[in-house]
Amino acid sequence: MNVLIVGGNRPLVFLWARSLRRAGFRVALANTPDTAAELLAERRFDILILDIGPEPGCALSVADMAQYRQPEARIIFVTSSSFFSDGSIFTLCANACACVPSGTAPEDLAHMAAHYARPPQPGARPG
């Protein structure tokens, strides 16, 4: 499974990438929306992990690109803010499947990525 991680906090992004690689994912990294756009044009991703850092617009612009280029890709947003704690991220981004705090254990993030990257089972309820 292919994962694209987009974020500016390099130590945190590398920590997530290491955990995902140990779990068997192929991981690509981008630290700017432009780099993310190039990767979205070149490769197919099952999961995107977007760090909603100090500039939430960057993550949302990448999410918009993903919705257009790869509508089947699921997006996990990671944030250190409580700004989206009301669930509004799910209204802004149809591909959003989770929004978790940046303190989430990397192993838990890898398990979430594995869960959401799987295709839905026939007859299963969305969720």
GROMACS .gro file of C-alpha atoms in nm:
model
  127
    1MET     CA    1   0.000   0.000   0.000
    2ASN     CA    2   0.121   0.348  -0.086
    3VAL     CA    3   0.115   0.637   0.159
    4LEU     CA    4   0.193   1.003   0.100
    5ILE     CA    5   0.286   1.203   0.409
    6VAL     CA    6   0.272   1.581   0.376
    7GLY     CA    7   0.402   1.797   0.657
    8GLY     CA    8   0.658   2.055   0.757
    9ASN     CA    9   0.757   1.908   1.095
   10ARG     CA   10   1.041   1.692   0.962
   11PRO     CA   11   1.120   1.497   1.282
   12LEU     CA   12   0.754   1.404   1.324
   13VAL     CA   13   0.710   1.318   0.955
   14PHE     CA   14   1.021   1.094   0.965
   15LEU     CA   15   0.889   0.922   1.278
   16TRP     CA   16   0.557   0.848   1.107
   17ALA     CA   17   0.734   0.731   0.791
   18ARG     CA   18   0.957   0.491   0.983
   19SER     CA   19   0.658   0.337   1.161
   20LEU     CA   20   0.461   0.302   0.837
   21ARG     CA   21   0.756   0.142   0.656
   22ARG     CA   22   0.795  -0.109   0.940
   23ALA     CA   23   0.427  -0.193   0.890
   24GLY     CA   24   0.494  -0.267   0.521
   25PHE     CA   25   0.381   0.056   0.355
   26ARG     CA   26   0.562   0.225   0.067
   27VAL     CA   27   0.599   0.584   0.186
   28ALA     CA   28   0.657   0.906  -0.006
   29LEU     CA   29   0.726   1.236   0.170
   30ALA     CA   30   0.644   1.593   0.071
   31ASN     CA   31   0.707   1.909   0.268
   32THR     CA   32   0.526   2.149   0.034
   33PRO     CA   33   0.195   2.146  -0.155
   34ASP     CA   34   0.388   2.172  -0.484
   35THR     CA   35   0.589   1.858  -0.409
   36ALA     CA   36   0.271   1.680  -0.301
   37ALA     CA   37   0.102   1.781  -0.629
   38GLU     CA   38   0.391   1.637  -0.830
   39LEU     CA   39   0.373   1.309  -0.639
   40LEU     CA   40  -0.006   1.290  -0.679
   41ALA     CA   41   0.039   1.333  -1.055
   42GLU     CA   42   0.307   1.060  -1.074
   43ARG     CA   43   0.186   0.786  -0.838
   44ARG     CA   44  -0.128   0.632  -0.694
   45PHE     CA   45  -0.173   0.653  -0.316
   46ASP     CA   46  -0.410   0.458  -0.094
   47ILE     CA   47  -0.369   0.690   0.204
   48LEU     CA   48  -0.255   1.048   0.253
   49ILE     CA   49  -0.145   1.166   0.595
   50LEU     CA   50  -0.166   1.544   0.606
   51ASP     CA   51  -0.021   1.745   0.892
   52ILE     CA   52  -0.242   2.046   0.959
   53GLY     CA   53   0.039   2.263   1.086
   54PRO     CA   54   0.043   2.636   1.151
   55GLU     CA   55  -0.100   2.694   0.802
   56PRO     CA   56  -0.409   2.470   0.764
   57GLY     CA   57  -0.460   2.598   0.409
   58CYS     CA   58  -0.160   2.398   0.287
   59ALA     CA   59  -0.307   2.066   0.402
   60LEU     CA   60  -0.648   2.158   0.265
   61SER     CA   61  -0.503   2.251  -0.075
   62VAL     CA   62  -0.332   1.910  -0.092
   63ALA     CA   63  -0.661   1.745   0.009
   64ASP     CA   64  -0.838   1.931  -0.274
   65MET     CA   65  -0.577   1.811  -0.524
   66ALA     CA   66  -0.614   1.455  -0.399
   67GLN     CA   67  -0.994   1.470  -0.433
   68TYR     CA   68  -0.950   1.571  -0.796
   69ARG     CA   69  -0.657   1.347  -0.897
   70GLN     CA   70  -0.718   1.043  -0.676
   71PRO     CA   71  -1.073   1.050  -0.541
   72GLU     CA   72  -1.042   0.696  -0.401
   73ALA     CA   73  -0.748   0.790  -0.175
   74ARG     CA   74  -0.841   0.827   0.193
   75ILE     CA   75  -0.700   1.113   0.401
   76ILE     CA   76  -0.595   1.111   0.764
   77PHE     CA   77  -0.547   1.461   0.901
   78VAL     CA   78  -0.310   1.514   1.193
   79THR     CA   79  -0.326   1.834   1.397
   80SER     CA   80  -0.177   1.992   1.707
   81SER     CA   81  -0.466   2.238   1.722
   82SER     CA   82  -0.823   2.205   1.844
   83PHE     CA   83  -0.949   2.406   1.545
   84PHE     CA   84  -1.108   2.107   1.368
   85SER     CA   85  -1.224   1.932   1.687
   86ASP     CA   86  -1.584   2.008   1.588
   87GLY     CA   87  -1.560   1.766   1.296
   88SER     CA   88  -1.572   2.039   1.030
   89ILE     CA   89  -1.279   1.878   0.848
   90PHE     CA   90  -1.519   1.606   0.731
   91THR     CA   91  -1.740   1.873   0.572
   92LEU     CA   92  -1.443   2.039   0.402
   93CYS     CA   93  -1.289   1.719   0.267
   94ALA     CA   94  -1.493   1.429   0.130
   95ASN     CA   95  -1.187   1.200   0.141
   96ALA     CA   96  -1.125   1.260   0.512
   97CYS     CA   97  -1.153   0.943   0.717
   98ALA     CA   98  -0.988   1.058   1.042
   99CYS     CA   99  -0.855   1.363   1.223
  100VAL     CA  100  -0.617   1.279   1.505
  101PRO     CA  101  -0.392   1.475   1.741
  102SER     CA  102  -0.024   1.507   1.651
  103GLY     CA  103   0.060   1.321   1.972
  104THR     CA  104  -0.095   1.001   1.834
  105ALA     CA  105   0.150   0.712   1.861
  106PRO     CA  106   0.315   0.641   1.523
  107GLU     CA  107   0.217   0.273   1.554
  108ASP     CA  108  -0.147   0.373   1.602
  109LEU     CA  109  -0.125   0.594   1.293
  110ALA     CA  110   0.012   0.296   1.097
  111HIS     CA  111  -0.278   0.078   1.218
  112MET     CA  112  -0.527   0.347   1.115
  113ALA     CA  113  -0.364   0.373   0.772
  114ALA     CA  114  -0.388  -0.006   0.729
  115HIS     CA  115  -0.754  -0.001   0.832
  116TYR     CA  116  -0.860   0.283   0.604
  117ALA     CA  117  -0.653   0.167   0.306
  118ARG     CA  118  -0.847  -0.160   0.284
  119PRO     CA  119  -1.133  -0.165   0.037
  120PRO     CA  120  -1.477  -0.179   0.198
  121GLN     CA  121  -1.622  -0.526   0.249
  122PRO     CA  122  -1.944  -0.607   0.063
  123GLY     CA  123  -2.242  -0.538   0.285
  124ALA     CA  124  -2.034  -0.349   0.543
  125ARG     CA  125  -2.168  -0.025   0.680
  126PRO     CA  126  -1.962   0.290   0.614
  127GLY     CA  127  -1.759   0.419   0.902
   0.00000   0.00000   0.00000
